[in-house]
């Protein structure tokens, strides 16, 4: 399968070191190829653009740009490069982008996807793989390895978000009926429930969510339409957020979806008023969690874990798989509301994949590092929780209780008490 391989710098030196360590008793390792034997169909044609010899790299690069081979699928099988996907390459047959390490730039991720999803005869799908090193519990630089792991997970989440269809979220209270051009499934639009519609031409979803805040200003509306991926990028790349989301067993989802995302929105868009900031927050979390839950629903359907899923596998087409996942998630919940979305940990699906691929020892080692970083409630966090507590009291007619069975309600009560304590100490006087 043609592909792109983007190793980090000095990967060659690292692999040599690994080989020397592994094959300690060997004096020389040779790979001999008879140049008089013509390549066969079983041989892989590899274009190496990481060669230290500049003249060799130039010849290989020129061969890739040969216009007479542009439509020859068998011209090359694998391209090994450092920054080619970022700089751009004209190989329409690319089906698998294999990245060693990670890309933290949303722009680079979009470029890699764009280069690999170009139309070509007989090409029906494209794959994207991020290869990351598993943190070894015995290695000295375990903290650095953990950081690389977190960054790679963030990059993978961003890649999924970029590949997801466009979402248009509407509050159920203001939805008056079906929108023109949208397909709402076999049963059609139901005015008594939250509906999910898809516009086949644009690929856009229209999703009704109970209790969703609408943006009031033109700028907030623009952000909800155009900039949600940028907001999500800031969220998943925030180190404390992704650390807690993946490895903190005591973490309450609302601490991420409401507090962490809320802080990111305030920092990015200080010019928006509180209502618009909350609207942007809700739209961003809805987009991220909708994609993650759709992925989970799809995996359950394809694997047969979702009850009747095994029989539905053949009915799901690759190019509509995520659409099926979004619809399945929306149909599986009785009422799609913003409180339900806020109670979902956006990183739960990523952790589920880690748990299947990493050793138990590595997972425990990472969790121990994250747990050691826990701190007491900061004044700014207490202030945000107090604001949420006031909203809670306004909506329910009572203050949050520190004895409630709901963990988020207890957290708000704790934050409100800490806020009063900090205020009594004069911690907010300067602000």
XYZ file of C-alpha atoms in Angstrom:
431
model
C 0.000 0.000 0.000
C 1.519 3.371 -0.960
C 2.210 5.527 2.052
C 3.994 8.391 3.701
C 6.417 7.807 6.553
C 7.518 10.847 8.557
C 10.183 9.902 11.100
C 11.663 12.338 13.568
C 15.144 13.694 13.084
C 17.953 11.344 14.149
C 15.627 8.341 13.925
C 18.343 6.592 11.893
C 20.899 7.003 14.667
C 18.374 5.701 17.184
C 17.604 2.605 15.096
C 21.324 1.880 14.681
C 21.756 2.102 18.453
C 18.815 -0.260 18.967
C 20.256 -2.718 16.446
C 23.688 -2.632 18.107
C 22.121 -3.221 21.508
C 19.912 -6.056 20.243
C 22.505 -7.909 18.156
C 25.401 -7.707 20.613
C 27.193 -10.841 19.376
C 27.253 -9.855 15.705
C 30.294 -8.084 14.280
C 28.693 -7.118 10.967
C 25.115 -7.101 9.719
C 24.795 -7.203 5.911
C 21.882 -7.013 3.516
C 22.895 -8.085 0.027
C 20.892 -7.366 -3.111
C 21.850 -8.557 -6.597
C 21.634 -5.474 -8.813
C 21.513 -7.697 -11.900
C 18.119 -9.095 -10.909
C 15.213 -6.947 -12.064
C 12.606 -5.966 -9.447
C 9.475 -8.101 -9.343
C 5.915 -7.312 -8.285
C 6.755 -8.696 -4.843
C 9.466 -6.091 -4.290
C 8.596 -2.803 -2.626
C 9.750 0.384 -4.323
C 10.865 2.732 -1.555
C 11.694 6.396 -2.085
C 14.089 7.437 0.685
C 14.162 11.201 1.162
C 15.966 10.990 4.511
C 19.289 9.932 2.985
C 22.235 11.993 4.242
C 23.607 12.183 0.690
C 22.018 15.306 -0.824
C 22.676 14.171 -4.399
C 20.795 10.913 -3.784
C 17.893 12.793 -2.235
C 17.703 15.118 -5.217
C 17.649 12.207 -7.672
C 14.896 10.442 -5.732
C 12.887 13.656 -5.442
C 13.239 14.274 -9.180
C 12.061 10.726 -9.916
C 8.956 11.292 -7.791
C 8.182 14.451 -9.752
C 8.538 12.701 -13.126
C 5.376 13.778 -14.967
C 5.434 10.648 -17.153
C 4.928 8.517 -14.020
C 2.163 10.625 -12.503
C -0.533 8.090 -13.378
C 1.602 5.017 -12.680
C 0.385 3.515 -9.417
C 3.364 1.121 -9.298
C 6.003 3.844 -9.607
C 6.589 3.836 -5.838
C 5.165 1.965 -2.837
C 6.564 3.809 0.174
C 7.902 7.340 0.590
C 10.145 7.977 3.596
C 10.336 11.693 4.360
C 10.818 14.243 7.110
C 8.620 17.152 6.066
C 7.229 16.228 2.686
C 3.598 16.000 3.750
C 3.924 19.443 5.267
C 5.658 20.908 2.224
C 3.366 19.142 -0.196
C 3.769 16.194 -2.551
C 1.980 15.280 -5.720
C 1.371 11.556 -5.231
C -2.355 10.942 -5.634
C -2.016 7.221 -4.891
C -1.079 7.760 -1.243
C -3.447 5.650 0.885
C -1.718 5.455 4.261
C -0.032 8.299 6.140
C 2.221 6.794 8.807
C 3.632 9.386 11.208
C 6.398 8.404 13.611
C 5.931 10.588 16.657
C 3.359 13.325 16.424
C 2.442 16.638 14.833
C 1.202 19.278 17.264
C 0.255 21.765 14.557
C -3.368 21.657 13.415
C -2.216 23.085 10.065
C 0.255 20.239 9.538
C -2.373 17.653 10.455
C -4.785 19.141 7.922
C -2.015 19.108 5.289
C -1.181 15.453 5.917
C -4.849 14.507 5.614
C -5.258 16.596 2.478
C -2.276 15.011 0.756
C -3.525 11.506 1.503
C -7.193 11.896 0.594
C -6.766 12.946 -3.020
C -8.898 11.080 -5.545
C -7.229 8.369 -7.616
C -8.617 5.534 -9.782
C -9.402 2.506 -7.635
C -8.622 4.325 -4.387
C -11.519 3.844 -1.970
C -10.065 4.760 1.421
C -7.203 6.494 3.218
C -5.640 5.591 6.564
C -3.740 7.677 9.092
C -1.529 6.163 11.768
C 0.465 7.883 14.512
C 3.209 5.647 15.910
C 4.345 6.564 19.416
C 6.871 5.030 21.780
C 5.358 3.276 24.781
C 6.776 4.814 27.981
C 8.944 2.193 29.653
C 8.546 2.008 33.420
C 12.288 1.452 33.730
C 13.574 4.281 31.573
C 15.089 7.334 33.221
C 13.459 9.894 30.964
C 9.969 8.548 31.640
C 8.502 12.026 32.101
C 9.674 13.065 28.641
C 8.230 9.869 27.167
C 4.904 10.589 28.862
C 4.901 14.088 27.370
C 5.453 12.644 23.891
C 2.625 10.175 24.452
C 0.218 12.924 25.497
C 1.154 15.070 22.501
C 0.663 12.156 20.124
C -2.771 11.417 21.589
C -3.710 15.077 21.185
C -2.596 14.944 17.549
C -4.707 11.832 16.951
C -7.779 13.475 18.499
C -7.243 16.500 16.272
C -6.909 14.286 13.223
C -10.246 12.641 14.035
C -11.844 16.050 14.515
C -10.587 17.301 11.158
C -11.969 14.186 9.453
C -15.348 14.518 11.172
C -18.254 16.069 9.258
C -19.341 19.615 9.969
C -21.788 19.971 12.845
C -24.528 22.570 13.112
C -25.941 22.486 16.627
C -29.378 23.922 17.337
C -31.202 24.250 20.663
C -34.325 22.100 20.685
C -36.408 24.908 22.175
C -36.048 27.054 19.054
C -36.190 24.293 16.453
C -39.511 24.620 14.666
C -39.235 21.747 12.243
C -37.092 19.985 9.651
C -34.599 22.019 7.650
C -34.744 21.855 3.877
C -32.225 19.486 2.319
C -31.653 17.384 5.452
C -32.337 13.663 5.783
C -33.555 12.708 9.281
C -33.505 8.944 8.789
C -36.188 6.371 8.071
C -38.698 7.798 10.561
C -38.188 11.384 9.426
C -38.278 14.464 11.650
C -39.917 13.974 15.058
C -41.015 17.270 16.695
C -41.192 15.541 20.104
C -37.496 14.677 20.354
C -34.033 15.945 19.486
C -33.346 15.144 15.839
C -30.204 14.438 13.837
C -30.230 15.336 10.144
C -27.600 15.033 7.414
C -27.295 17.070 4.238
C -25.936 14.586 1.709
C -24.634 17.301 -0.635
C -22.639 19.292 1.926
C -21.972 16.441 4.375
C -23.112 18.706 7.217
C -24.959 17.457 10.286
C -27.772 19.339 11.967
C -28.110 18.197 15.583
C -30.712 19.419 18.059
C -29.559 19.628 21.688
C -31.817 20.439 24.606
C -30.581 23.374 26.696
C -27.907 24.454 24.201
C -26.894 28.118 24.461
C -27.021 30.074 21.203
C -24.337 32.636 20.293
C -25.719 36.184 20.391
C -23.040 38.224 18.621
C -21.871 37.936 15.030
C -18.330 37.077 16.158
C -19.503 34.278 18.459
C -21.607 32.852 15.620
C -18.567 32.962 13.329
C -16.454 31.123 15.908
C -19.091 28.404 16.293
C -19.191 28.014 12.509
C -15.536 28.378 11.533
C -13.164 28.124 14.508
C -14.302 25.158 16.612
C -11.382 22.981 15.492
C -8.958 25.696 16.614
C -10.683 25.815 20.002
C -10.601 22.028 20.291
C -6.904 22.052 19.348
C -6.150 24.369 22.277
C -8.194 22.131 24.581
C -6.674 18.742 23.696
C -3.153 20.214 23.614
C -3.510 21.710 27.098
C -1.211 19.460 29.107
C -2.999 19.523 32.501
C -6.320 18.906 30.748
C -5.246 15.850 28.772
C -3.262 14.482 31.737
C -6.292 14.546 33.997
C -8.675 13.393 31.281
C -6.617 10.286 30.600
C -5.126 9.260 33.922
C -6.822 10.974 36.894
C -9.335 8.496 38.311
C -10.779 11.156 40.633
C -11.409 13.620 37.804
C -15.012 14.735 37.248
C -15.790 15.250 33.518
C -17.351 18.671 34.118
C -14.011 19.893 35.451
C -12.726 19.473 31.911
C -15.791 20.237 29.819
C -16.904 23.260 31.827
C -13.893 24.609 33.740
C -10.926 23.769 31.485
C -12.740 24.486 28.231
C -14.328 27.578 29.789
C -10.897 28.958 30.714
C -9.563 28.315 27.212
C -12.521 30.172 25.684
C -12.018 33.145 28.010
C -8.310 33.302 27.212
C -8.839 33.022 23.443
C -11.846 35.333 23.167
C -11.744 37.885 26.015
C -13.785 40.310 23.904
C -16.871 38.063 24.066
C -19.333 38.543 26.909
C -20.034 35.730 29.373
C -23.103 34.457 27.485
C -21.258 34.186 24.180
C -18.258 32.547 25.846
C -20.577 29.919 27.317
C -22.239 29.371 23.931
C -18.864 28.826 22.242
C -17.819 26.462 25.041
C -20.942 24.358 24.652
C -20.592 24.157 20.859
C -16.914 23.159 21.093
C -17.505 20.439 23.683
C -20.517 19.179 21.728
C -18.416 18.872 18.550
C -15.569 17.058 20.316
C -17.731 14.687 22.338
C -20.039 14.000 19.404
C -17.065 12.839 17.332
C -15.660 10.677 20.136
C -19.009 9.090 21.005
C -19.768 8.497 17.327
C -16.461 6.649 17.053
C -17.356 4.498 20.057
C -20.836 3.754 18.711
C -19.364 2.833 15.344
C -16.780 0.484 16.870
C -19.474 -1.230 18.929
C -21.623 -1.655 15.834
C -18.854 -3.056 13.637
C -17.516 -5.380 16.355
C -20.980 -6.598 17.305
C -20.661 -5.346 20.888
C -23.668 -3.118 20.482
C -26.263 -5.857 20.615
C -27.550 -6.039 17.042
C -24.358 -4.496 15.664
C -22.926 -7.635 14.107
C -25.751 -7.849 11.635
C -25.469 -4.186 10.731
C -21.800 -4.279 9.745
C -22.427 -5.053 6.102
C -24.870 -2.161 5.837
C -22.266 0.433 6.865
C -20.305 1.927 3.977
C -16.766 3.189 4.676
C -17.504 6.718 3.476
C -20.599 6.994 5.692
C -19.262 5.173 8.750
C -18.953 8.233 10.978
C -22.390 9.417 9.901
C -23.776 6.072 11.065
C -21.881 6.464 14.336
C -23.319 9.929 15.019
C -26.851 8.737 14.309
C -26.418 5.659 16.481
C -25.161 7.717 19.429
C -28.006 10.214 19.082
C -30.582 7.409 18.886
C -29.123 5.511 21.849
C -29.742 8.391 24.270
C -33.274 9.172 25.385
C -32.801 12.949 25.217
C -29.716 14.663 23.849
C -29.061 17.601 26.194
C -26.051 19.756 27.004
C -25.816 18.443 30.581
C -25.400 14.909 29.238
C -22.691 16.085 26.832
C -20.881 17.924 29.644
C -20.840 14.703 31.687
C -18.787 12.873 29.045
C -15.007 12.736 29.441
C -13.686 13.714 25.974
C -10.606 11.540 26.504
C -12.345 8.329 27.575
C -12.164 6.734 24.121
C -8.483 7.596 23.764
C -7.784 5.959 27.127
C -9.707 2.843 26.086
C -7.372 2.465 23.107
C -4.296 3.072 25.280
C -5.463 0.437 27.753
C -5.604 -2.138 24.960
C -2.193 -1.324 23.503
C -0.061 -0.365 26.522
C 1.114 -2.684 29.255
C -0.527 -2.430 32.662
C 2.829 -1.469 34.171
C 3.200 1.478 31.779
C -0.318 2.712 32.465
C 0.243 2.561 36.230
C 3.557 4.352 35.841
C 2.003 7.223 33.901
C -0.945 7.472 36.299
C 1.483 7.729 39.225
C 3.312 10.621 37.566
C 0.051 12.471 36.904
C -1.258 11.822 40.432
C 1.916 13.275 41.928
C 1.107 16.600 40.254
C -2.258 17.065 41.959
C -2.594 20.355 43.789
C -5.177 21.944 46.037
C -7.954 23.994 44.505
C -6.518 27.239 43.114
C -8.263 30.593 43.705
C -9.151 30.986 40.019
C -10.600 27.460 39.900
C -12.607 28.210 43.058
C -13.969 31.376 41.434
C -15.124 29.460 38.334
C -16.760 26.783 40.476
C -18.506 29.483 42.514
C -19.900 30.985 39.302
C -21.213 27.540 38.316
C -22.689 27.153 41.811
C -24.586 30.443 41.446
C -25.985 29.267 38.110
C -26.933 25.948 39.721
C -28.845 27.767 42.490
C -30.593 30.018 39.981
C -31.781 27.025 37.944
C -32.719 24.678 40.807
C -33.623 27.013 43.638
C -30.988 25.652 46.020
C -27.231 25.732 46.469
C -25.052 22.742 45.544
C -24.712 20.275 48.413
C -21.403 18.824 49.542
C -23.235 15.618 50.498
C -24.912 15.125 47.117
C -24.523 11.807 45.327
C -23.601 13.767 42.195
C -19.814 14.305 42.091
C -20.054 17.531 40.072
C -22.531 19.049 42.526
C -20.169 18.204 45.397
C -17.307 19.782 43.463
C -19.291 23.002 42.950
C -20.108 23.105 46.668
C -16.430 22.608 47.477
C -15.452 25.364 45.047
C -18.019 27.807 46.443
C -16.743 27.199 49.981
C -13.134 27.643 48.846
C -14.100 30.855 47.046
C -15.600 32.301 50.235
C -12.493 31.275 52.165
C -10.116 32.795 49.619
C -12.181 35.975 49.459
C -12.048 36.248 53.260
C -8.272 35.939 53.030
C -8.152 38.795 50.538
C -6.892 36.602 47.673
C -9.141 38.391 45.166
C -8.539 41.974 46.327
C -6.083 42.801 43.530
C -8.366 41.427 40.823
